[in-house]
Tab-separated table of C-alpha atoms in Angstrom:
chain	number	residue	atom	x	y	z
A	1	UNK	CA	-0.010	0.082	-0.011
A	2	UNK	CA	1.534	3.445	-0.943
A	3	UNK	CA	2.172	5.931	2.067
A	4	UNK	CA	-0.698	8.210	3.007
A	5	UNK	CA	-0.676	11.774	3.431
A	6	UNK	CA	-3.164	14.633	4.122
A	7	UNK	CA	-1.461	17.144	1.690
A	8	UNK	CA	1.107	17.370	-0.973
A	9	UNK	CA	2.626	19.706	1.384
A	10	UNK	CA	2.695	17.143	3.675
A	11	UNK	CA	4.652	15.100	1.113
A	12	UNK	CA	7.242	17.789	0.372
A	13	UNK	CA	7.860	18.586	4.042
A	14	UNK	CA	8.471	15.132	5.422
A	15	UNK	CA	10.435	13.450	2.463
A	16	UNK	CA	12.402	16.542	1.216
A	17	UNK	CA	12.072	14.740	-2.173
A	18	UNK	CA	14.896	15.071	-4.718
A	19	UNK	CA	12.766	12.841	-6.893
A	20	UNK	CA	9.617	13.280	-8.451
A	21	UNK	CA	6.425	11.850	-6.672
A	22	UNK	CA	3.101	10.984	-7.698
A	23	UNK	CA	0.450	12.032	-5.757
A	24	UNK	CA	-3.036	10.071	-6.204
A	25	UNK	CA	-6.534	11.203	-4.540
A	26	UNK	CA	-8.170	7.841	-4.121
A	27	UNK	CA	-11.355	9.732	-3.463
A	28	UNK	CA	-11.646	11.667	-6.782
A	29	UNK	CA	-10.773	8.509	-8.613
A	30	UNK	CA	-13.528	6.432	-6.675
A	31	UNK	CA	-15.648	9.261	-7.003
A	32	UNK	CA	-14.915	9.731	-10.992
A	33	UNK	CA	-15.238	6.346	-11.744
A	34	UNK	CA	-19.077	6.060	-9.639
A	35	UNK	CA	-20.056	9.016	-11.262
A	36	UNK	CA	-19.104	7.658	-14.876
A	37	UNK	CA	-20.951	4.242	-13.994
A	38	UNK	CA	-24.190	6.122	-12.715
A	39	UNK	CA	-24.334	8.610	-15.662
A	40	UNK	CA	-23.362	6.542	-18.592
A	41	UNK	CA	-26.588	4.162	-20.263
A	42	UNK	CA	-24.560	0.900	-20.437
A	43	UNK	CA	-20.896	-0.380	-19.433
A	44	UNK	CA	-18.158	1.659	-18.829
A	45	UNK	CA	-14.968	0.072	-20.078
A	46	UNK	CA	-11.677	1.683	-18.124
A	47	UNK	CA	-8.917	2.430	-21.130
A	48	UNK	CA	-6.499	0.521	-19.413
A	49	UNK	CA	-3.573	2.192	-21.375
A	50	UNK	CA	-4.378	5.421	-20.191
A	51	UNK	CA	-2.899	4.777	-16.894
A	52	UNK	CA	-2.220	0.943	-15.940
A	53	UNK	CA	-0.750	1.445	-12.524
A	54	UNK	CA	-2.355	-1.030	-9.869
A	55	UNK	CA	-3.405	1.437	-7.285
A	56	UNK	CA	-5.474	3.782	-10.015
A	57	UNK	CA	-7.004	0.371	-11.601
A	58	UNK	CA	-8.106	-0.451	-7.552
A	59	UNK	CA	-9.581	2.705	-6.877
A	60	UNK	CA	-11.397	2.697	-10.443
A	61	UNK	CA	-12.914	-0.618	-9.246
A	62	UNK	CA	-13.752	0.151	-5.896
A	63	UNK	CA	-15.732	3.068	-7.708
A	64	UNK	CA	-17.312	0.532	-9.758
A	65	UNK	CA	-15.900	-0.285	-12.827
A	66	UNK	CA	-16.363	-3.597	-13.679
A	67	UNK	CA	-15.125	-3.851	-17.447
A	68	UNK	CA	-11.464	-2.733	-19.162
A	69	UNK	CA	-10.673	-1.780	-22.633
A	70	UNK	CA	-7.496	-3.624	-23.476
A	71	UNK	CA	-5.096	-3.324	-26.262
A	72	UNK	CA	-2.803	-6.569	-26.185
A	73	UNK	CA	-2.467	-9.776	-24.254
A	74	UNK	CA	-0.053	-8.115	-21.814
A	75	UNK	CA	-2.992	-5.464	-20.775
A	76	UNK	CA	-5.362	-8.410	-20.443
A	77	UNK	CA	-3.344	-10.323	-18.227
A	78	UNK	CA	-2.908	-7.184	-15.731
A	79	UNK	CA	-6.819	-6.756	-15.719
A	80	UNK	CA	-7.154	-10.597	-14.985
A	81	UNK	CA	-4.261	-10.998	-12.375
A	82	UNK	CA	-5.531	-8.153	-10.520
A	83	UNK	CA	-9.581	-8.753	-10.772
A	84	UNK	CA	-10.216	-12.244	-11.636
A	85	UNK	CA	-13.505	-12.606	-13.323
A	86	UNK	CA	-13.657	-9.029	-14.430
A	87	UNK	CA	-14.332	-8.547	-18.437
A	88	UNK	CA	-11.751	-7.609	-20.639
A	89	UNK	CA	-12.267	-6.561	-24.189
A	90	UNK	CA	-9.515	-6.448	-27.142
A	91	UNK	CA	-10.613	-3.131	-28.552
A	92	UNK	CA	-7.194	-2.556	-30.957
A	93	UNK	CA	-8.063	-2.594	-34.191
A	94	UNK	CA	-4.515	-4.394	-35.267
A	95	UNK	CA	-3.599	-7.511	-33.422
A	96	UNK	CA	-0.677	-9.924	-34.525
A	97	UNK	CA	-2.266	-13.419	-35.061
A	98	UNK	CA	-0.105	-14.486	-31.492
A	99	UNK	CA	-1.870	-11.962	-29.733
A	100	UNK	CA	-5.358	-12.910	-31.184
A	101	UNK	CA	-4.826	-16.783	-30.304
A	102	UNK	CA	-3.528	-15.793	-26.812
A	103	UNK	CA	-6.402	-13.506	-26.006
A	104	UNK	CA	-9.082	-16.289	-27.183
A	105	UNK	CA	-7.469	-19.437	-25.637
A	106	UNK	CA	-5.309	-18.183	-22.713
A	107	UNK	CA	-7.922	-15.484	-21.308
A	108	UNK	CA	-10.965	-16.562	-23.199
A	109	UNK	CA	-11.608	-12.922	-24.767
A	110	UNK	CA	-14.924	-12.535	-26.911
A	111	UNK	CA	-14.859	-9.019	-28.092
A	112	UNK	CA	-12.580	-8.201	-30.848
A	113	UNK	CA	-12.632	-4.604	-33.047
A	114	UNK	CA	-11.644	-4.831	-36.833
A	115	UNK	CA	-11.627	-2.020	-39.412
A	116	UNK	CA	-10.322	-4.294	-42.255
A	117	UNK	CA	-11.442	-7.444	-43.999
A	118	UNK	CA	-8.068	-8.916	-43.661
A	119	UNK	CA	-8.389	-8.400	-39.683
A	120	UNK	CA	-11.805	-10.550	-39.581
A	121	UNK	CA	-10.153	-13.372	-41.231
A	122	UNK	CA	-7.260	-13.106	-38.743
A	123	UNK	CA	-9.747	-13.507	-35.966
A	124	UNK	CA	-11.435	-16.406	-37.652
A	125	UNK	CA	-8.438	-18.595	-38.067
A	126	UNK	CA	-6.937	-17.779	-34.655
A	127	UNK	CA	-10.161	-18.449	-32.668
A	128	UNK	CA	-11.152	-21.471	-34.750
A	129	UNK	CA	-14.312	-19.686	-35.947
A	130	UNK	CA	-15.531	-19.716	-32.439
A	131	UNK	CA	-19.163	-18.194	-33.142
A	132	UNK	CA	-19.545	-16.904	-29.785
A	133	UNK	CA	-17.570	-13.916	-30.614
A	134	UNK	CA	-18.523	-10.250	-30.915
A	135	UNK	CA	-17.071	-7.944	-33.700
A	136	UNK	CA	-17.166	-4.583	-33.542
A	137	UNK	CA	-16.470	-2.892	-36.792
A	138	UNK	CA	-14.437	0.536	-36.112
A	139	UNK	CA	-15.878	3.480	-38.299
A	140	UNK	CA	-13.650	6.354	-38.972
A	141	UNK	CA	-15.351	9.890	-37.685
A	142	UNK	CA	-14.261	13.464	-38.716
A	143	UNK	CA	-12.174	15.611	-36.240
A	144	UNK	CA	-14.114	16.978	-33.615
A	145	UNK	CA	-12.324	19.228	-31.643
A	146	UNK	CA	-9.815	16.547	-29.964
A	147	UNK	CA	-6.387	17.245	-29.165
A	148	UNK	CA	-5.533	13.751	-30.987
A	149	UNK	CA	-7.206	12.692	-34.048
A	150	UNK	CA	-7.440	8.949	-33.558
A	151	UNK	CA	-9.023	8.426	-37.187
A	152	UNK	CA	-6.385	9.519	-38.866
A	153	UNK	CA	-4.662	5.745	-38.142
A	154	UNK	CA	-7.759	3.458	-37.756
A	155	UNK	CA	-11.615	3.207	-38.878
A	156	UNK	CA	-13.287	2.001	-41.892
A	157	UNK	CA	-15.321	4.634	-44.101
A	158	UNK	CA	-18.920	4.210	-43.870
A	159	UNK	CA	-19.710	2.261	-47.287
A	160	UNK	CA	-16.604	0.165	-46.176
A	161	UNK	CA	-17.776	-0.545	-42.318
A	162	UNK	CA	-21.542	-1.307	-43.721
A	163	UNK	CA	-20.021	-4.137	-46.017
A	164	UNK	CA	-17.610	-5.323	-43.070
A	165	UNK	CA	-20.778	-5.738	-41.015
A	166	UNK	CA	-22.290	-7.978	-43.853
A	167	UNK	CA	-19.136	-10.131	-43.758
A	168	UNK	CA	-19.259	-10.330	-39.621
A	169	UNK	CA	-22.950	-11.281	-40.131
A	170	UNK	CA	-22.603	-13.830	-42.676
A	171	UNK	CA	-20.107	-15.527	-40.217
A	172	UNK	CA	-22.500	-16.001	-37.698
A	173	UNK	CA	-21.031	-13.134	-35.419
A	174	UNK	CA	-22.467	-11.078	-33.423
A	175	UNK	CA	-22.167	-7.597	-35.095
A	176	UNK	CA	-21.080	-4.318	-33.345
A	177	UNK	CA	-20.079	-0.961	-34.318
A	178	UNK	CA	-17.575	1.130	-32.544
A	179	UNK	CA	-16.064	4.437	-33.035
A	180	UNK	CA	-13.299	7.016	-31.118
A	181	UNK	CA	-13.833	10.821	-31.325
A	182	UNK	CA	-10.409	11.287	-30.629
A	183	UNK	CA	-8.621	11.979	-27.256
A	184	UNK	CA	-9.342	15.013	-25.288
A	185	UNK	CA	-12.458	16.165	-27.199
A	186	UNK	CA	-13.889	19.425	-25.907
A	187	UNK	CA	-17.178	19.017	-28.070
A	188	UNK	CA	-20.072	16.951	-27.150
A	189	UNK	CA	-21.251	17.304	-30.751
A	190	UNK	CA	-18.476	15.116	-31.997
A	191	UNK	CA	-20.329	11.940	-30.506
A	192	UNK	CA	-23.552	13.274	-32.128
A	193	UNK	CA	-21.638	13.375	-35.550
A	194	UNK	CA	-20.345	9.954	-34.774
A	195	UNK	CA	-23.615	8.383	-34.018
A	196	UNK	CA	-25.332	9.781	-36.841
A	197	UNK	CA	-22.938	8.340	-39.048
A	198	UNK	CA	-23.467	4.744	-36.907
A	199	UNK	CA	-26.922	5.207	-37.956
A	200	UNK	CA	-26.356	5.232	-41.762
A	201	UNK	CA	-24.006	2.423	-41.263
A	202	UNK	CA	-26.529	0.463	-39.813
A	203	UNK	CA	-29.266	1.169	-42.592
A	204	UNK	CA	-26.976	0.578	-45.320
A	205	UNK	CA	-25.808	-2.858	-43.830
A	206	UNK	CA	-29.368	-3.993	-42.987
A	207	UNK	CA	-27.708	-5.995	-40.017
A	208	UNK	CA	-29.029	-6.584	-36.344
A	209	UNK	CA	-26.407	-4.943	-34.192
A	210	UNK	CA	-25.896	-6.476	-30.740
A	211	UNK	CA	-23.498	-3.241	-29.544
A	212	UNK	CA	-22.379	0.132	-30.056
A	213	UNK	CA	-19.161	1.077	-28.705
A	214	UNK	CA	-19.005	5.559	-28.367
A	215	UNK	CA	-15.192	4.911	-27.548
A	216	UNK	CA	-13.279	7.085	-25.138
A	217	UNK	CA	-12.233	10.904	-25.694
A	218	UNK	CA	-13.681	12.181	-22.809
A	219	UNK	CA	-11.610	15.288	-21.619
A	220	UNK	CA	-9.828	16.191	-18.538
A	221	UNK	CA	-9.583	19.381	-17.252
A	222	UNK	CA	-6.245	21.732	-18.459
A	223	UNK	CA	-5.156	25.707	-18.307
A	224	UNK	CA	-5.593	25.967	-21.945
A	225	UNK	CA	-8.623	23.320	-22.488
A	226	UNK	CA	-11.425	23.994	-20.633
A	227	UNK	CA	-14.076	21.569	-21.423
A	228	UNK	CA	-17.809	21.254	-20.811
A	229	UNK	CA	-18.790	19.095	-17.743
A	230	UNK	CA	-19.336	15.009	-17.941
A	231	UNK	CA	-23.110	15.971	-17.771
A	232	UNK	CA	-23.266	17.983	-20.782
A	233	UNK	CA	-21.574	15.008	-22.614
A	234	UNK	CA	-23.753	12.497	-21.357
A	235	UNK	CA	-26.914	14.320	-22.224
A	236	UNK	CA	-25.836	14.343	-25.662
A	237	UNK	CA	-24.808	10.977	-25.869
A	238	UNK	CA	-28.223	9.896	-24.072
A	239	UNK	CA	-30.360	12.026	-26.534
A	240	UNK	CA	-28.574	10.072	-29.158
A	241	UNK	CA	-29.381	7.051	-28.274
A	242	UNK	CA	-33.071	7.848	-27.734
A	243	UNK	CA	-32.898	9.246	-31.415
A	244	UNK	CA	-31.518	5.989	-32.700
A	245	UNK	CA	-34.258	3.974	-31.128
A	246	UNK	CA	-32.995	0.866	-30.820
A	247	UNK	CA	-33.782	-0.361	-27.140
A	248	UNK	CA	-31.959	-3.611	-27.811
A	249	UNK	CA	-28.462	-2.408	-28.081
A	250	UNK	CA	-26.218	-2.764	-25.514
A	251	UNK	CA	-23.686	0.421	-25.333
A	252	UNK	CA	-20.571	0.924	-24.132
A	253	UNK	CA	-17.702	3.250	-24.083
A	254	UNK	CA	-13.915	3.576	-22.969
A	255	UNK	CA	-13.080	6.262	-20.735
A	256	UNK	CA	-9.618	7.111	-19.447
A	257	UNK	CA	-8.520	10.705	-19.262
A	258	UNK	CA	-11.498	11.680	-17.678
A	259	UNK	CA	-11.469	8.816	-14.977
A	260	UNK	CA	-7.979	9.545	-13.612
A	261	UNK	CA	-6.747	12.940	-15.187
A	262	UNK	CA	-7.908	14.866	-11.867
A	263	UNK	CA	-6.615	11.897	-9.617
A	264	UNK	CA	-3.211	12.418	-9.819
A	265	UNK	CA	-0.522	14.974	-9.512
A	266	UNK	CA	3.483	15.216	-9.538
A	267	UNK	CA	5.791	16.892	-7.265
A	268	UNK	CA	8.855	17.811	-8.912
A	269	UNK	CA	12.051	19.980	-7.473
A	270	UNK	CA	14.116	22.376	-8.966
A	271	UNK	CA	17.551	21.659	-9.600
A	272	UNK	CA	19.109	24.928	-11.041
A	273	UNK	CA	17.848	28.029	-11.922
A	274	UNK	CA	19.310	30.498	-14.645
A	275	UNK	CA	17.621	33.601	-15.037
A	276	UNK	CA	14.352	32.635	-16.392
A	277	UNK	CA	15.102	29.144	-16.889
A	278	UNK	CA	14.469	25.928	-14.420
A	279	UNK	CA	15.665	22.884	-14.544
A	280	UNK	CA	13.590	20.084	-12.520
A	281	UNK	CA	13.917	16.386	-12.126
A	282	UNK	CA	11.104	15.375	-14.469
A	283	UNK	CA	10.341	16.302	-18.125
A	284	UNK	CA	8.929	15.555	-21.503
A	285	UNK	CA	10.610	11.827	-21.481
A	286	UNK	CA	9.221	11.410	-18.018
A	287	UNK	CA	5.587	12.343	-17.017
A	288	UNK	CA	5.158	15.373	-19.151
A	289	UNK	CA	5.141	14.344	-22.567
A	290	UNK	CA	1.542	15.628	-23.378
A	291	UNK	CA	2.738	19.154	-22.385
A	292	UNK	CA	3.971	18.456	-26.470
A	293	UNK	CA	2.146	15.888	-28.055
A	294	UNK	CA	-1.299	17.323	-26.640
A	295	UNK	CA	-0.123	20.652	-26.349
A	296	UNK	CA	-1.592	20.538	-22.624
A	297	UNK	CA	-0.676	22.967	-20.146
A	298	UNK	CA	-0.953	21.654	-16.615
A	299	UNK	CA	-2.243	23.950	-13.546
A	300	UNK	CA	0.956	24.455	-11.454
A	301	UNK	CA	1.568	25.067	-7.745
A	302	UNK	CA	4.737	25.991	-5.982
A	303	UNK	CA	6.030	24.714	-2.873
A	304	UNK	CA	8.814	25.866	-0.679
A	305	UNK	CA	9.578	24.718	3.256
A	306	UNK	CA	10.744	27.115	5.737
A	307	UNK	CA	9.389	30.214	3.744
A	308	UNK	CA	7.176	31.825	1.698
A	309	UNK	CA	7.438	33.043	-1.812
A	310	UNK	CA	6.966	37.095	-2.960
A	311	UNK	CA	3.168	37.451	-3.574
A	312	UNK	CA	3.589	40.240	-5.567
A	313	UNK	CA	5.685	39.618	-8.349
A	314	UNK	CA	5.586	36.313	-11.073
A	315	UNK	CA	7.612	35.552	-14.024
A	316	UNK	CA	7.038	33.446	-16.843
A	317	UNK	CA	9.761	30.383	-16.918
A	318	UNK	CA	11.190	28.020	-19.304
A	319	UNK	CA	10.930	24.604	-17.841
A	320	UNK	CA	13.738	21.889	-19.127
A	321	UNK	CA	13.620	18.353	-17.805
A	322	UNK	CA	16.340	16.248	-16.371
A	323	UNK	CA	17.995	14.757	-19.255
A	324	UNK	CA	20.853	16.064	-21.468
A	325	UNK	CA	18.656	16.571	-24.477
A	326	UNK	CA	17.915	20.226	-25.563
A	327	UNK	CA	14.158	18.847	-26.533
A	328	UNK	CA	13.665	17.836	-23.117
A	329	UNK	CA	11.775	21.382	-22.350
A	330	UNK	CA	8.004	22.174	-21.908
A	331	UNK	CA	6.799	24.303	-24.962
A	332	UNK	CA	4.994	26.762	-23.172
A	333	UNK	CA	6.207	28.917	-20.431
A	334	UNK	CA	4.871	28.739	-16.715
A	335	UNK	CA	3.862	31.662	-14.665
A	336	UNK	CA	5.930	31.043	-10.995
A	337	UNK	CA	6.880	33.116	-8.204
A	338	UNK	CA	9.625	35.453	-9.278
A	339	UNK	CA	11.716	34.525	-6.489
A	340	UNK	CA	11.607	30.592	-6.777
A	341	UNK	CA	14.765	28.913	-6.670
A	342	UNK	CA	16.991	25.596	-6.791
A	343	UNK	CA	15.376	23.422	-3.768
A	344	UNK	CA	11.998	24.565	-4.249
A	345	UNK	CA	9.111	22.369	-5.274
A	346	UNK	CA	6.689	22.723	-8.071
A	347	UNK	CA	3.669	20.560	-7.992
A	348	UNK	CA	1.966	19.715	-11.702
A	349	UNK	CA	-1.623	18.657	-11.478
A	350	UNK	CA	-4.318	16.834	-13.351
A	351	UNK	CA	-1.822	14.590	-14.651
A	352	UNK	CA	-3.184	11.336	-14.129
A	353	UNK	CA	-3.473	10.265	-17.755
A	354	UNK	CA	-0.753	9.248	-20.106
A	355	UNK	CA	1.936	10.202	-17.564
A	356	UNK	CA	3.610	7.249	-15.631
A	357	UNK	CA	2.347	5.306	-18.689
A	358	UNK	CA	4.274	7.021	-21.049
A	359	UNK	CA	7.292	7.412	-19.076
A	360	UNK	CA	11.220	6.259	-20.344
A	361	UNK	CA	14.290	5.388	-18.635
A	362	UNK	CA	16.300	7.944	-20.784
A	363	UNK	CA	19.443	9.106	-19.560
A	364	UNK	CA	18.253	6.982	-16.688
A	365	UNK	CA	15.428	9.169	-15.172
A	366	UNK	CA	12.440	7.351	-14.253
A	367	UNK	CA	9.651	8.776	-11.679
A	368	UNK	CA	8.051	5.565	-9.903
A	369	UNK	CA	7.589	7.075	-6.121
A	370	UNK	CA	3.751	7.032	-5.707
A	371	UNK	CA	2.284	8.335	-2.431
A	372	UNK	CA	-1.797	9.186	-1.668
A	373	UNK	CA	-3.077	12.002	-0.525
A	374	UNK	CA	-6.495	13.369	1.016
A	375	UNK	CA	-6.674	16.881	-0.563
A	376	UNK	CA	-7.571	17.745	-4.306
A	377	UNK	CA	-5.381	19.801	-6.380
A	378	UNK	CA	-7.052	23.100	-5.282
A	379	UNK	CA	-8.824	25.850	-7.202
A	380	UNK	CA	-8.972	29.413	-6.408
A	381	UNK	CA	-12.308	31.706	-7.252
A	382	UNK	CA	-13.148	28.479	-9.770
A	383	UNK	CA	-9.631	28.740	-11.272
A	384	UNK	CA	-6.332	26.938	-11.167
A	385	UNK	CA	-3.973	28.257	-8.831
A	386	UNK	CA	-0.664	29.598	-10.580
A	387	UNK	CA	1.374	30.214	-7.124
A	388	UNK	CA	0.955	28.788	-3.866
């Protein structure tokens, strides 16, 4: 069990860490999971890739998550080891034959995704034409204000998807449809556009649909990307489901970021200051890669032991990571107290998604210490704090 502290300041005061520290908020993770399970009209599949740490998954499970979106036999095994009997779904559109065979024979996986006929043939061959499968055809959807357009890599066009549904049905499988509006989607209308395409595909194919997976994309909250609340997204999806008028269909979703982003912060220490440049002990090769890949700006809170910051003056700082690579730098400056110095700490909030999951061992730096804290990362007058 991770060590528990009331606040992140207590973490800093007691540990005085010269290494990065992940601070988990169990209550926030549980609440996020229970709220999603309560509000979504179907099965909630946690996207394991977003943060596969066993402690994260434990708190989500305690919040009511019972289904898991997995992309490899390794992720499936992770779920089954921690939660025997829980449902895992192999939702990657492109899988090796060994992965398909292992998922089916070793773990008994019954849900697969395709976006080509070749992938369907691979699944048929490697599952010995097991008729007790649900095959979801992934539909490509137009960009919908997301930080990452996932349809650039996966998804069939509507007419192709309709033909694939016919093939799935002709082989005796249960047929499903799925899509992904893109990670960190800030527009609820993106789901409506995708579900309207789903309706066209169903009409084109004439196939009875077993299930529809609306994917992930539900956003977190960042300094430069403030999204509508979860209730707005759910109202849009529920309205679309009513419009479809297909009460016998099972609906699924695959949240990741929206479940975990606000449940974790990262405490880093300043190792050196050069005028308006700060060098810290984590960076884009560690926990902060989405500052570059997703152009996400995390809220920050500076901390100091044994003294206060000057509240009157702040400065825009360039933040460098610990490696010897010049590219290890945050693309946007960070506003901090002008008198911040070597030995002070900077806490990055809302960093639970794709942080430790994407951290590398480059140059020998690897953040791995994890504790739990009782406080939420604070808001001030409805906004993220810039200084402590």
